[in-house]
CSV table of N, CA and C in Angstrom, one decimal:
chain,number,residue,atom,x,y,z
O,1,UNK,N,0.9,-16.3,-14.8
O,1,UNK,CA,1.2,-17.2,-13.7
O,1,UNK,C,0.0,-17.8,-13.1
O,2,UNK,N,-0.1,-19.1,-12.9
O,2,UNK,CA,-1.2,-19.8,-12.3
O,2,UNK,C,-1.2,-19.6,-10.8
O,3,UNK,N,-2.3,-19.2,-10.3
O,3,UNK,CA,-2.3,-19.0,-8.8
O,3,UNK,C,-2.4,-20.4,-8.1
O,4,UNK,N,-1.4,-20.6,-7.2
O,4,UNK,CA,-1.4,-21.9,-6.5
O,4,UNK,C,-2.5,-22.0,-5.4
O,5,UNK,N,-3.1,-20.9,-5.1
O,5,UNK,CA,-4.1,-20.9,-4.0
O,5,UNK,C,-5.5,-20.9,-4.6
O,6,UNK,N,-6.2,-22.0,-4.3
O,6,UNK,CA,-7.6,-22.1,-4.8
O,6,UNK,C,-8.5,-21.0,-4.2
O,7,UNK,N,-9.2,-20.3,-5.0
O,7,UNK,CA,-10.2,-19.3,-4.5
O,7,UNK,C,-9.6,-17.9,-4.3
O,8,UNK,N,-8.3,-17.7,-4.6
O,8,UNK,CA,-7.6,-16.4,-4.4
O,8,UNK,C,-7.9,-15.6,-5.7
O,9,UNK,N,-8.9,-14.7,-5.6
O,9,UNK,CA,-9.3,-14.0,-6.8
O,9,UNK,C,-9.3,-12.5,-6.6
O,10,UNK,N,-8.7,-12.0,-5.6
O,10,UNK,CA,-8.6,-10.5,-5.4
O,10,UNK,C,-7.5,-10.0,-6.2
O,11,UNK,N,-7.2,-8.7,-6.0
O,11,UNK,CA,-6.1,-8.0,-6.8
O,11,UNK,C,-4.8,-8.6,-6.4
O,12,UNK,N,-4.6,-9.2,-5.3
O,12,UNK,CA,-3.3,-9.8,-4.9
O,12,UNK,C,-3.4,-11.3,-4.9
O,13,UNK,N,-4.4,-11.8,-5.6
O,13,UNK,CA,-4.6,-13.3,-5.6
O,13,UNK,C,-3.4,-14.1,-6.3
O,14,UNK,N,-2.6,-13.4,-7.0
O,14,UNK,CA,-1.5,-14.1,-7.7
O,14,UNK,C,-0.3,-14.4,-6.7
O,15,UNK,N,-0.4,-13.7,-5.5
O,15,UNK,CA,0.7,-13.9,-4.5
O,15,UNK,C,0.2,-14.8,-3.4
O,16,UNK,N,1.2,-15.6,-2.9
O,16,UNK,CA,0.9,-16.4,-1.7
O,16,UNK,C,1.0,-15.5,-0.5
O,17,UNK,N,0.5,-16.0,0.7
O,17,UNK,CA,0.6,-15.2,1.9
O,17,UNK,C,2.0,-15.0,2.2
O,18,UNK,N,2.9,-16.0,2.1
O,18,UNK,CA,4.3,-15.8,2.4
O,18,UNK,C,4.9,-14.7,1.5
O,19,UNK,N,4.5,-14.6,0.2
O,19,UNK,CA,5.1,-13.6,-0.7
O,19,UNK,C,4.6,-12.2,-0.2
O,20,UNK,N,3.4,-12.1,0.2
O,20,UNK,CA,2.9,-10.8,0.6
O,20,UNK,C,3.6,-10.4,1.9
O,21,UNK,N,3.7,-11.3,2.8
O,21,UNK,CA,4.4,-11.0,4.1
O,21,UNK,C,5.9,-10.6,3.8
O,22,UNK,N,6.5,-11.3,2.9
O,22,UNK,CA,7.9,-11.0,2.6
O,22,UNK,C,8.0,-9.6,2.0
O,23,UNK,N,7.1,-9.3,1.0
O,23,UNK,CA,7.2,-8.0,0.3
O,23,UNK,C,6.9,-6.8,1.3
O,24,UNK,N,6.1,-7.1,2.3
O,24,UNK,CA,5.7,-6.0,3.3
O,24,UNK,C,6.4,-6.2,4.6
O,25,UNK,N,7.5,-6.9,4.7
O,25,UNK,CA,8.2,-7.1,5.9
O,25,UNK,C,8.6,-5.7,6.5
O,26,UNK,N,8.3,-5.5,7.7
O,26,UNK,CA,8.7,-4.2,8.4
O,26,UNK,C,7.6,-3.1,8.2
O,27,UNK,N,6.6,-3.4,7.4
O,27,UNK,CA,5.5,-2.4,7.2
O,27,UNK,C,4.5,-2.5,8.3
O,28,UNK,N,3.7,-1.5,8.5
O,28,UNK,CA,2.7,-1.6,9.6
O,28,UNK,C,1.8,-2.8,9.4
O,29,UNK,N,1.3,-3.4,10.5
O,29,UNK,CA,0.5,-4.6,10.5
O,29,UNK,C,-0.8,-4.3,9.7
O,30,UNK,N,-1.3,-3.1,9.7
O,30,UNK,CA,-2.5,-2.8,8.9
O,30,UNK,C,-2.3,-3.0,7.4
O,31,UNK,N,-1.1,-2.7,6.9
O,31,UNK,CA,-0.8,-2.9,5.5
O,31,UNK,C,-0.8,-4.4,5.2
O,32,UNK,N,-0.1,-5.2,6.1
O,32,UNK,CA,0.0,-6.6,5.8
O,32,UNK,C,-1.4,-7.3,5.9
O,33,UNK,N,-2.1,-7.0,6.9
O,33,UNK,CA,-3.4,-7.7,7.1
O,33,UNK,C,-4.3,-7.3,5.9
O,34,UNK,N,-4.3,-6.1,5.5
O,34,UNK,CA,-5.2,-5.6,4.4
O,34,UNK,C,-4.8,-6.3,3.1
O,35,UNK,N,-3.5,-6.4,2.9
O,35,UNK,CA,-2.9,-7.0,1.7
O,35,UNK,C,-3.3,-8.5,1.6
O,36,UNK,N,-3.3,-9.1,2.8
O,36,UNK,CA,-3.7,-10.5,2.8
O,36,UNK,C,-5.2,-10.7,2.5
O,37,UNK,N,-6.0,-9.8,3.0
O,37,UNK,CA,-7.4,-9.8,2.7
O,37,UNK,C,-7.6,-9.6,1.2
O,38,UNK,N,-6.8,-8.8,0.6
O,38,UNK,CA,-6.9,-8.5,-0.9
O,38,UNK,C,-6.6,-9.7,-1.8
O,39,UNK,N,-6.1,-10.7,-1.2
O,39,UNK,CA,-5.8,-11.9,-2.0
O,39,UNK,C,-7.1,-12.5,-2.4
O,40,UNK,N,-8.2,-12.4,-1.6
O,40,UNK,CA,-9.4,-13.1,-1.9
O,40,UNK,C,-10.6,-12.2,-2.2
O,41,UNK,N,-10.4,-10.9,-2.0
O,41,UNK,CA,-11.5,-10.0,-2.2
O,41,UNK,C,-11.0,-8.6,-2.7
O,42,UNK,N,-11.9,-7.8,-3.2
O,42,UNK,CA,-11.5,-6.5,-3.7
O,42,UNK,C,-12.3,-5.4,-3.0
O,43,UNK,N,-12.0,-5.2,-1.7
O,43,UNK,CA,-12.8,-4.3,-0.9
O,43,UNK,C,-12.1,-2.9,-0.9
O,44,UNK,N,-12.8,-1.8,-1.1
O,44,UNK,CA,-12.3,-0.5,-1.1
O,44,UNK,C,-11.6,-0.3,0.3
O,45,UNK,N,-12.2,-0.7,1.3
O,45,UNK,CA,-11.7,-0.6,2.7
O,45,UNK,C,-10.3,-1.2,2.8
O,46,UNK,N,-10.1,-2.4,2.3
O,46,UNK,CA,-8.8,-3.1,2.4
O,46,UNK,C,-7.8,-2.4,1.5
O,47,UNK,N,-8.2,-1.9,0.3
O,47,UNK,CA,-7.3,-1.2,-0.5
O,47,UNK,C,-6.8,0.0,0.2
O,48,UNK,N,-7.7,0.8,0.7
O,48,UNK,CA,-7.4,2.1,1.4
O,48,UNK,C,-6.5,1.8,2.6
O,49,UNK,N,-6.8,0.7,3.4
O,49,UNK,CA,-6.0,0.4,4.6
O,49,UNK,C,-4.6,0.0,4.2
O,50,UNK,N,-4.5,-0.8,3.1
O,50,UNK,CA,-3.2,-1.3,2.6
O,50,UNK,C,-2.4,-0.1,2.1
O,51,UNK,N,-2.9,0.8,1.3
O,51,UNK,CA,-2.2,2.0,0.8
O,51,UNK,C,-1.8,2.9,2.0
O,52,UNK,N,-2.7,3.1,2.9
O,52,UNK,CA,-2.4,4.0,4.1
O,52,UNK,C,-1.2,3.4,4.9
O,53,UNK,N,-1.2,2.0,5.1
O,53,UNK,CA,-0.1,1.4,5.8
O,53,UNK,C,1.2,1.5,5.1
O,54,UNK,N,1.2,1.5,3.7
O,54,UNK,CA,2.4,1.7,3.0
O,54,UNK,C,2.9,3.1,3.1
O,55,UNK,N,2.0,4.1,3.1
O,55,UNK,CA,2.4,5.5,3.3
O,55,UNK,C,2.9,5.7,4.6
O,56,UNK,N,2.3,5.1,5.7
O,56,UNK,CA,2.8,5.3,7.0
O,56,UNK,C,4.3,4.8,7.1
O,57,UNK,N,4.6,3.7,6.4
O,57,UNK,CA,6.0,3.2,6.5
O,57,UNK,C,7.0,4.3,6.0
O,58,UNK,N,6.6,5.1,5.1
O,58,UNK,CA,7.5,6.0,4.5
O,58,UNK,C,7.5,7.4,5.1
O,59,UNK,N,6.7,7.6,6.2
O,59,UNK,CA,6.6,8.9,6.8
O,59,UNK,C,7.9,9.2,7.5
O,60,UNK,N,8.3,10.5,7.6
O,60,UNK,CA,9.4,10.9,8.3
O,60,UNK,C,9.2,10.6,9.8
O,61,UNK,N,10.3,10.2,10.5
O,61,UNK,CA,10.2,9.9,11.9
O,61,UNK,C,9.7,11.1,12.7
O,62,UNK,N,8.8,10.8,13.6
O,62,UNK,CA,8.3,11.8,14.5
O,62,UNK,C,7.0,12.4,13.9
O,63,UNK,N,6.6,12.0,12.7
O,63,UNK,CA,5.3,12.5,12.1
O,63,UNK,C,4.1,12.1,13.0
O,64,UNK,N,3.3,13.1,13.3
O,64,UNK,CA,2.1,12.8,14.0
O,64,UNK,C,1.0,12.5,13.0
O,65,UNK,N,0.4,11.3,13.1
O,65,UNK,CA,-0.7,10.9,12.2
O,65,UNK,C,-2.0,11.6,12.6
O,66,UNK,N,-2.8,11.8,11.6
O,66,UNK,CA,-4.2,12.4,11.9
O,66,UNK,C,-4.9,11.3,12.8
O,67,UNK,N,-5.6,11.9,13.9
O,67,UNK,CA,-6.2,11.0,14.8
O,67,UNK,C,-7.3,10.1,14.1
O,68,UNK,N,-8.0,10.6,13.1
O,68,UNK,CA,-9.0,9.8,12.5
O,68,UNK,C,-8.5,9.1,11.2
O,69,UNK,N,-7.2,9.0,11.1
O,69,UNK,CA,-6.6,8.4,9.9
O,69,UNK,C,-6.7,9.2,8.7
O,70,UNK,N,-6.3,8.7,7.6
O,70,UNK,CA,-6.3,9.5,6.3
O,70,UNK,C,-7.7,9.5,5.7
O,71,UNK,N,-8.0,10.5,5.0
O,71,UNK,CA,-9.3,10.6,4.3
O,71,UNK,C,-9.0,11.0,2.8
O,72,UNK,N,-10.0,11.2,2.1
O,72,UNK,CA,-9.9,11.6,0.7
O,72,UNK,C,-9.3,13.0,0.6
O,73,UNK,N,-9.4,13.8,1.6
O,73,UNK,CA,-8.8,15.1,1.6
O,73,UNK,C,-7.4,15.2,2.2
O,74,UNK,N,-6.9,14.1,2.7
O,74,UNK,CA,-5.5,14.1,3.3
O,74,UNK,C,-4.5,14.4,2.2
O,75,UNK,N,-3.7,15.4,2.4
O,75,UNK,CA,-2.6,15.8,1.5
O,75,UNK,C,-1.3,15.1,1.9
O,76,UNK,N,-0.7,14.4,1.0
O,76,UNK,CA,0.5,13.7,1.4
O,76,UNK,C,1.6,14.6,1.9
O,77,UNK,N,1.8,15.7,1.3
O,77,UNK,CA,2.9,16.6,1.7
O,77,UNK,C,2.5,17.5,2.9
O,78,UNK,N,1.4,18.2,2.8
O,78,UNK,CA,1.0,19.1,3.8
O,78,UNK,C,0.6,18.4,5.1
O,79,UNK,N,-0.2,17.4,5.0
O,79,UNK,CA,-0.8,16.7,6.2
O,79,UNK,C,0.1,15.6,6.7
O,80,UNK,N,0.7,14.9,5.9
O,80,UNK,CA,1.5,13.8,6.4
O,80,UNK,C,3.0,14.0,6.3
O,81,UNK,N,3.5,15.0,5.6
O,81,UNK,CA,4.9,15.4,5.6
O,81,UNK,C,5.7,14.5,4.7
O,82,UNK,N,5.1,13.9,3.7
O,82,UNK,CA,5.9,13.1,2.8
O,82,UNK,C,6.6,14.0,1.8
O,83,UNK,N,7.8,13.7,1.5
O,83,UNK,CA,8.6,14.4,0.5
O,83,UNK,C,8.5,13.7,-0.8
O,84,UNK,N,9.0,14.2,-1.9
O,84,UNK,CA,8.9,13.6,-3.2
O,84,UNK,C,9.5,12.2,-3.2
O,85,UNK,N,10.6,12.0,-2.5
O,85,UNK,CA,11.3,10.7,-2.5
O,85,UNK,C,10.4,9.7,-1.8
O,86,UNK,N,9.8,10.1,-0.7
O,86,UNK,CA,8.9,9.1,0.1
O,86,UNK,C,7.7,8.8,-0.8
O,87,UNK,N,7.2,9.7,-1.5
O,87,UNK,CA,6.0,9.4,-2.4
O,87,UNK,C,6.5,8.5,-3.5
O,88,UNK,N,7.6,8.7,-4.1
O,88,UNK,CA,8.1,7.8,-5.1
O,88,UNK,C,8.3,6.4,-4.6
O,89,UNK,N,9.0,6.3,-3.4
O,89,UNK,CA,9.2,5.0,-2.8
O,89,UNK,C,7.9,4.3,-2.5
O,90,UNK,N,6.9,5.0,-2.0
O,90,UNK,CA,5.6,4.4,-1.8
O,90,UNK,C,4.9,3.9,-3.1
O,91,UNK,N,5.0,4.7,-4.1
O,91,UNK,CA,4.4,4.3,-5.4
O,91,UNK,C,5.2,3.0,-6.0
O,92,UNK,N,6.5,3.0,-5.8
O,92,UNK,CA,7.2,1.8,-6.3
O,92,UNK,C,6.8,0.6,-5.5
O,93,UNK,N,6.5,0.7,-4.2
O,93,UNK,CA,6.0,-0.5,-3.4
O,93,UNK,C,4.6,-0.9,-3.9
O,94,UNK,N,3.8,0.1,-4.2
O,94,UNK,CA,2.4,-0.2,-4.7
O,94,UNK,C,2.5,-0.9,-6.0
O,95,UNK,N,3.4,-0.4,-6.9
O,95,UNK,CA,3.6,-1.0,-8.2
O,95,UNK,C,4.0,-2.5,-8.1
O,96,UNK,N,5.0,-2.7,-7.2
O,96,UNK,CA,5.5,-4.0,-6.9
O,96,UNK,C,4.4,-5.0,-6.4
O,97,UNK,N,3.6,-4.5,-5.4
O,97,UNK,CA,2.6,-5.3,-4.8
O,97,UNK,C,1.4,-5.6,-5.7
O,98,UNK,N,0.9,-4.6,-6.3
O,98,UNK,CA,-0.3,-4.7,-7.1
O,98,UNK,C,0.0,-5.0,-8.6
O,99,UNK,N,1.3,-5.1,-9.0
O,99,UNK,CA,1.7,-5.4,-10.3
O,99,UNK,C,1.0,-4.5,-11.3
O,100,UNK,N,1.0,-3.2,-11.0
O,100,UNK,CA,0.3,-2.2,-11.8
O,100,UNK,C,1.2,-0.9,-11.8
O,101,UNK,N,1.4,-0.4,-13.0
O,101,UNK,CA,2.2,0.8,-13.2
O,101,UNK,C,1.4,2.0,-12.7
O,102,UNK,N,2.0,2.8,-11.9
O,102,UNK,CA,1.4,4.1,-11.4
O,102,UNK,C,2.0,5.2,-12.2
O,103,UNK,N,1.2,5.9,-12.9
O,103,UNK,CA,1.6,7.0,-13.8
O,103,UNK,C,1.9,8.3,-13.0
O,104,UNK,N,2.8,9.1,-13.4
O,104,UNK,CA,3.2,10.3,-12.8
O,104,UNK,C,1.9,11.2,-12.6
O,105,UNK,N,1.1,11.2,-13.6
O,105,UNK,CA,-0.2,12.1,-13.5
O,105,UNK,C,-1.0,11.6,-12.3
O,106,UNK,N,-1.1,10.3,-12.1
O,106,UNK,CA,-1.9,9.7,-11.0
O,106,UNK,C,-1.3,10.1,-9.6
O,107,UNK,N,0.0,10.1,-9.5
O,107,UNK,CA,0.7,10.5,-8.3
O,107,UNK,C,0.4,12.0,-8.0
O,108,UNK,N,0.4,12.8,-9.0
O,108,UNK,CA,0.2,14.3,-8.9
O,108,UNK,C,-1.2,14.5,-8.3
O,109,UNK,N,-2.2,13.6,-8.6
O,109,UNK,CA,-3.6,13.8,-8.2
O,109,UNK,C,-3.8,13.4,-6.7
O,110,UNK,N,-2.8,12.7,-6.2
O,110,UNK,CA,-3.0,12.2,-4.8
O,110,UNK,C,-2.9,13.3,-3.8
């Protein structure tokens, strides 16, 4: 697919702003903002913020988030309370957004 946006060369550069906003409708603002930034750049900070925002969307209601946000040691089940269905839904959204298959082994390492 040819990208209709000149200069959009990040991992989400194939998507327009409207497409990103549509795919992330209802998700935390941090996920949307970071995904929009990922249209033109590939920053670890934006990738992490986007993924964290997607995970936040699938958290059980009433979950208290870590005050300092997620880190590399944050455990999805123990620290955030995500069950296997929530993790699967998160990964499906990541696959849809980034157009990349997430393998079961990769999920197990998270």
